[in-house]
């Protein structure tokens, strides 16, 4: 099933190659020009003493990966579902629903990770890349955990929301939150204490916090990573239950 989904995504990329390439190349450049260049002149270092580019460039990678994760999950769990084009085929597929959810998460995650690696190369061409090889490897581990959580969130949205207007409104709010509320660009210390505590402990921010702790101190907080991974797996089981209920109606 995973191979079939990968082939379908490759076919879709081939049929929209030029627009996809333009978007892929433009996103890192736009983020770098409109966020990194002006803000690094204002904030040379984060509140924790980390150089601004060491803080924000990995955050850009997480943001771009979030965008790359969205299309497949939106298309199959919302767009095709509300137009009654996919759930019948899903119901007839010879796979357990848990395997279907897991397969979609893996394929969407692979696509997002590839986009993140391409963006990493582009950022390296725009400025000296601030991470070592070990830092980059650990960043990809944290990114994979983050994508597991975000992918489950997108699937839940796609299965639970039935109106286009509501879906796109929540999607817009979600990406605003991803951009400014996960510590990718704006450090939590800039927020009032109550908002800071909420943002710091909401699940989507935890993998990036684990990564920032590592580049600041070299310490890996396994508790943060494993708790996030466990939440992602439990969330996947929850989405499996939601999918089964949708298929009964």
GROMACS .gro file of C-alpha atoms in nm:
model
  249
    1UNK     CA    1   0.000   0.000   0.000
    2UNK     CA    2   0.282   0.240   0.089
    3UNK     CA    3   0.447   0.176  -0.248
    4UNK     CA    4   0.117   0.243  -0.429
    5UNK     CA    5   0.072   0.573  -0.243
    6UNK     CA    6   0.431   0.674  -0.321
    7UNK     CA    7   0.379   0.601  -0.690
    8UNK     CA    8   0.060   0.807  -0.691
    9UNK     CA    9   0.233   1.103  -0.525
   10UNK     CA   10   0.518   1.078  -0.776
   11UNK     CA   11   0.267   1.076  -1.061
   12UNK     CA   12   0.093   1.385  -0.920
   13UNK     CA   13   0.428   1.565  -0.885
   14UNK     CA   14   0.518   1.479  -1.245
   15UNK     CA   15   0.187   1.617  -1.372
   16UNK     CA   16   0.235   1.943  -1.179
   17UNK     CA   17   0.611   1.961  -1.204
   18UNK     CA   18   0.667   2.327  -1.298
   19UNK     CA   19   0.427   2.484  -1.041
   20UNK     CA   20   0.553   2.244  -0.773
   21UNK     CA   21   0.918   2.327  -0.842
   22UNK     CA   22   0.848   2.701  -0.839
   23UNK     CA   23   0.671   2.671  -0.503
   24UNK     CA   24   0.941   2.444  -0.364
   25UNK     CA   25   1.221   2.684  -0.458
   26UNK     CA   26   1.028   2.997  -0.361
   27UNK     CA   27   0.930   2.903  -0.005
   28UNK     CA   28   1.282   2.888   0.144
   29UNK     CA   29   1.388   3.206  -0.038
   30UNK     CA   30   1.078   3.400   0.075
   31UNK     CA   31   1.115   3.289   0.437
   32UNK     CA   32   1.485   3.374   0.436
   33UNK     CA   33   1.434   3.716   0.276
   34UNK     CA   34   1.125   3.828   0.469
   35UNK     CA   35   1.195   3.678   0.812
   36UNK     CA   36   1.561   3.594   0.861
   37UNK     CA   37   1.725   3.898   0.701
   38UNK     CA   38   1.527   4.167   0.889
   39UNK     CA   39   1.491   3.989   1.223
   40UNK     CA   40   1.856   3.893   1.260
   41UNK     CA   41   1.938   4.266   1.256
   42UNK     CA   42   1.695   4.314   1.546
   43UNK     CA   43   1.771   3.998   1.745
   44UNK     CA   44   2.129   3.881   1.710
   45UNK     CA   45   2.065   3.610   1.969
   46UNK     CA   46   1.762   3.441   2.119
   47UNK     CA   47   1.669   3.496   2.483
   48UNK     CA   48   1.857   3.176   2.569
   49UNK     CA   49   2.173   3.305   2.401
   50UNK     CA   50   2.149   3.098   2.082
   51UNK     CA   51   2.253   3.284   1.763
   52UNK     CA   52   1.939   3.385   1.576
   53UNK     CA   53   2.016   3.189   1.258
   54UNK     CA   54   2.087   2.877   1.465
   55UNK     CA   55   1.738   2.919   1.610
   56UNK     CA   56   1.539   3.023   1.305
   57UNK     CA   57   1.684   2.821   1.013
   58UNK     CA   58   1.581   2.486   1.169
   59UNK     CA   59   1.244   2.649   1.242
   60UNK     CA   60   1.208   2.728   0.871
   61UNK     CA   61   1.271   2.360   0.797
   62UNK     CA   62   0.989   2.261   1.032
   63UNK     CA   63   0.753   2.518   0.876
   64UNK     CA   64   0.825   2.405   0.519
   65UNK     CA   65   0.783   2.040   0.620
   66UNK     CA   66   0.444   2.128   0.770
   67UNK     CA   67   0.335   2.272   0.435
   68UNK     CA   68   0.468   1.965   0.252
   69UNK     CA   69   0.279   1.730   0.481
   70UNK     CA   70  -0.060   1.886   0.417
   71UNK     CA   71  -0.158   1.816   0.050
   72UNK     CA   72  -0.184   1.435   0.057
   73UNK     CA   73  -0.374   1.423   0.387
   74UNK     CA   74  -0.605   1.707   0.285
   75UNK     CA   75  -0.680   1.550  -0.052
   76UNK     CA   76  -0.770   1.200   0.068
   77UNK     CA   77  -0.917   1.262   0.412
   78UNK     CA   78  -1.116   1.576   0.336
   79UNK     CA   79  -1.147   1.679  -0.029
   80UNK     CA   80  -1.218   1.336  -0.177
   81UNK     CA   81  -1.417   1.232   0.130
   82UNK     CA   82  -1.664   1.521   0.123
   83UNK     CA   83  -1.711   1.463  -0.249
   84UNK     CA   84  -1.768   1.091  -0.177
   85UNK     CA   85  -1.484   0.974  -0.397
   86UNK     CA   86  -1.255   0.793  -0.156
   87UNK     CA   87  -1.415   0.634   0.150
   88UNK     CA   88  -1.591   0.363  -0.051
   89UNK     CA   89  -1.257   0.256  -0.200
   90UNK     CA   90  -1.094   0.272   0.144
   91UNK     CA   91  -1.367   0.048   0.286
   92UNK     CA   92  -1.307  -0.209   0.011
   93UNK     CA   93  -0.927  -0.204   0.044
   94UNK     CA   94  -0.781  -0.530   0.185
   95UNK     CA   95  -0.598  -0.351   0.467
   96UNK     CA   96  -0.672  -0.284   0.828
   97UNK     CA   97  -0.775   0.074   0.888
   98UNK     CA   98  -0.479   0.118   1.123
   99UNK     CA   99  -0.248   0.021   0.836
  100UNK     CA  100  -0.422   0.272   0.609
  101UNK     CA  101  -0.376   0.556   0.856
  102UNK     CA  102  -0.014   0.453   0.915
  103UNK     CA  103   0.053   0.424   0.542
  104UNK     CA  104  -0.076   0.773   0.472
  105UNK     CA  105   0.130   0.915   0.760
  106UNK     CA  106   0.446   0.743   0.634
  107UNK     CA  107   0.404   0.856   0.272
  108UNK     CA  108   0.310   1.213   0.365
  109UNK     CA  109   0.601   1.217   0.610
  110UNK     CA  110   0.846   1.096   0.346
  111UNK     CA  111   0.730   1.370   0.109
  112UNK     CA  112   0.766   1.633   0.382
  113UNK     CA  113   1.113   1.507   0.479
  114UNK     CA  114   1.231   1.522   0.118
  115UNK     CA  115   1.106   1.881   0.093
  116UNK     CA  116   1.289   1.962   0.417
  117UNK     CA  117   1.617   1.822   0.282
  118UNK     CA  118   1.582   2.021  -0.041
  119UNK     CA  119   1.507   2.334   0.162
  120UNK     CA  120   1.811   2.263   0.379
  121UNK     CA  121   2.030   2.261   0.068
  122UNK     CA  122   1.874   2.589  -0.049
  123UNK     CA  123   1.931   2.754   0.290
  124UNK     CA  124   2.291   2.634   0.281
  125UNK     CA  125   2.333   2.822  -0.047
  126UNK     CA  126   2.180   3.141   0.092
  127UNK     CA  127   2.389   3.157   0.411
  128UNK     CA  128   2.642   2.948   0.604
  129UNK     CA  129   2.443   2.658   0.747
  130UNK     CA  130   2.466   2.679   1.127
  131UNK     CA  131   2.423   2.309   1.213
  132UNK     CA  132   2.678   2.030   1.234
  133UNK     CA  133   2.609   1.687   1.082
  134UNK     CA  134   2.507   1.548   1.423
  135UNK     CA  135   2.280   1.848   1.486
  136UNK     CA  136   2.118   1.796   1.146
  137UNK     CA  137   2.067   1.424   1.207
  138UNK     CA  138   1.900   1.488   1.543
  139UNK     CA  139   1.690   1.764   1.385
  140UNK     CA  140   1.554   1.510   1.136
  141UNK     CA  141   1.466   1.274   1.422
  142UNK     CA  142   1.276   1.551   1.601
  143UNK     CA  143   1.117   1.653   1.271
  144UNK     CA  144   0.990   1.297   1.214
  145UNK     CA  145   0.822   1.296   1.557
  146UNK     CA  146   0.673   1.640   1.490
  147UNK     CA  147   0.536   1.526   1.152
  148UNK     CA  148   0.376   1.223   1.318
  149UNK     CA  149   0.185   1.454   1.552
  150UNK     CA  150   0.095   1.711   1.288
  151UNK     CA  151  -0.006   1.443   1.039
  152UNK     CA  152  -0.247   1.294   1.291
  153UNK     CA  153  -0.387   1.640   1.354
  154UNK     CA  154  -0.447   1.694   0.980
  155UNK     CA  155  -0.614   1.352   0.952
  156UNK     CA  156  -0.841   1.430   1.248
  157UNK     CA  157  -0.936   1.759   1.083
  158UNK     CA  158  -1.009   1.586   0.755
  159UNK     CA  159  -1.228   1.320   0.915
  160UNK     CA  160  -1.419   1.534   1.164
  161UNK     CA  161  -1.494   1.847   0.958
  162UNK     CA  162  -1.755   1.826   0.684
  163UNK     CA  163  -1.781   2.181   0.550
  164UNK     CA  164  -1.527   2.346   0.320
  165UNK     CA  165  -1.549   2.691   0.481
  166UNK     CA  166  -1.491   2.558   0.831
  167UNK     CA  167  -1.204   2.339   0.715
  168UNK     CA  168  -1.016   2.618   0.542
  169UNK     CA  169  -1.075   2.859   0.831
  170UNK     CA  170  -0.928   2.608   1.077
  171UNK     CA  171  -0.645   2.531   0.835
  172UNK     CA  172  -0.559   2.902   0.814
  173UNK     CA  173  -0.558   2.932   1.194
  174UNK     CA  174  -0.348   2.616   1.219
  175UNK     CA  175  -0.075   2.747   0.990
  176UNK     CA  176  -0.069   3.082   1.170
  177UNK     CA  177  -0.022   2.883   1.490
  178UNK     CA  178   0.250   2.668   1.330
  179UNK     CA  179   0.437   2.976   1.212
  180UNK     CA  180   0.421   3.179   1.533
  181UNK     CA  181   0.313   2.948   1.817
  182UNK     CA  182   0.561   2.660   1.812
  183UNK     CA  183   0.883   2.846   1.882
  184UNK     CA  184   1.004   2.807   1.524
  185UNK     CA  185   1.054   3.181   1.475
  186UNK     CA  186   0.942   3.360   1.793
  187UNK     CA  187   1.088   3.225   2.116
  188UNK     CA  188   0.835   3.146   2.389
  189UNK     CA  189   1.001   3.392   2.628
  190UNK     CA  190   0.865   3.683   2.425
  191UNK     CA  191   0.506   3.587   2.518
  192UNK     CA  192   0.328   3.669   2.847
  193UNK     CA  193   0.379   3.400   3.112
  194UNK     CA  194   0.034   3.239   3.075
  195UNK     CA  195   0.055   3.213   2.696
  196UNK     CA  196   0.417   3.099   2.720
  197UNK     CA  197   0.324   2.806   2.946
  198UNK     CA  198   0.042   2.701   2.714
  199UNK     CA  199   0.257   2.719   2.400
  200UNK     CA  200   0.551   2.544   2.564
  201UNK     CA  201   0.346   2.240   2.663
  202UNK     CA  202   0.115   2.201   2.365
  203UNK     CA  203   0.220   1.880   2.185
  204UNK     CA  204   0.332   2.025   1.852
  205UNK     CA  205   0.600   2.241   2.014
  206UNK     CA  206   0.769   1.967   2.217
  207UNK     CA  207   0.985   1.802   1.943
  208UNK     CA  208   1.133   2.141   1.849
  209UNK     CA  209   1.202   2.217   2.216
  210UNK     CA  210   1.388   1.885   2.242
  211UNK     CA  211   1.596   1.985   1.940
  212UNK     CA  212   1.674   2.331   2.079
  213UNK     CA  213   1.779   2.178   2.411
  214UNK     CA  214   2.019   1.952   2.221
  215UNK     CA  215   2.188   2.230   2.023
  216UNK     CA  216   2.217   2.447   2.337
  217UNK     CA  217   2.353   2.186   2.575
  218UNK     CA  218   2.413   1.861   2.386
  219UNK     CA  219   2.153   1.689   2.607
  220UNK     CA  220   1.889   1.461   2.454
  221UNK     CA  221   1.565   1.469   2.652
  222UNK     CA  222   1.442   1.120   2.574
  223UNK     CA  223   1.136   1.171   2.794
  224UNK     CA  224   1.011   1.454   2.571
  225UNK     CA  225   1.072   1.257   2.252
  226UNK     CA  226   0.922   0.929   2.371
  227UNK     CA  227   0.618   1.099   2.523
  228UNK     CA  228   0.558   1.277   2.190
  229UNK     CA  229   0.607   0.952   1.999
  230UNK     CA  230   0.366   0.770   2.230
  231UNK     CA  231   0.109   1.047   2.188
  232UNK     CA  232   0.145   1.023   1.809
  233UNK     CA  233   0.088   0.647   1.812
  234UNK     CA  234  -0.214   0.677   2.042
  235UNK     CA  235  -0.350   0.955   1.822
  236UNK     CA  236  -0.312   0.727   1.521
  237UNK     CA  237  -0.526   0.466   1.698
  238UNK     CA  238  -0.782   0.737   1.771
  239UNK     CA  239  -0.791   0.834   1.403
  240UNK     CA  240  -0.837   0.467   1.316
  241UNK     CA  241  -1.149   0.459   1.536
  242UNK     CA  242  -1.282   0.779   1.376
  243UNK     CA  243  -1.222   0.635   1.028
  244UNK     CA  244  -1.408   0.315   1.113
  245UNK     CA  245  -1.707   0.516   1.236
  246UNK     CA  246  -1.707   0.728   0.921
  247UNK     CA  247  -1.708   0.415   0.707
  248UNK     CA  248  -2.016   0.281   0.886
  249UNK     CA  249  -2.221   0.588   0.787
   0.00000   0.00000   0.00000
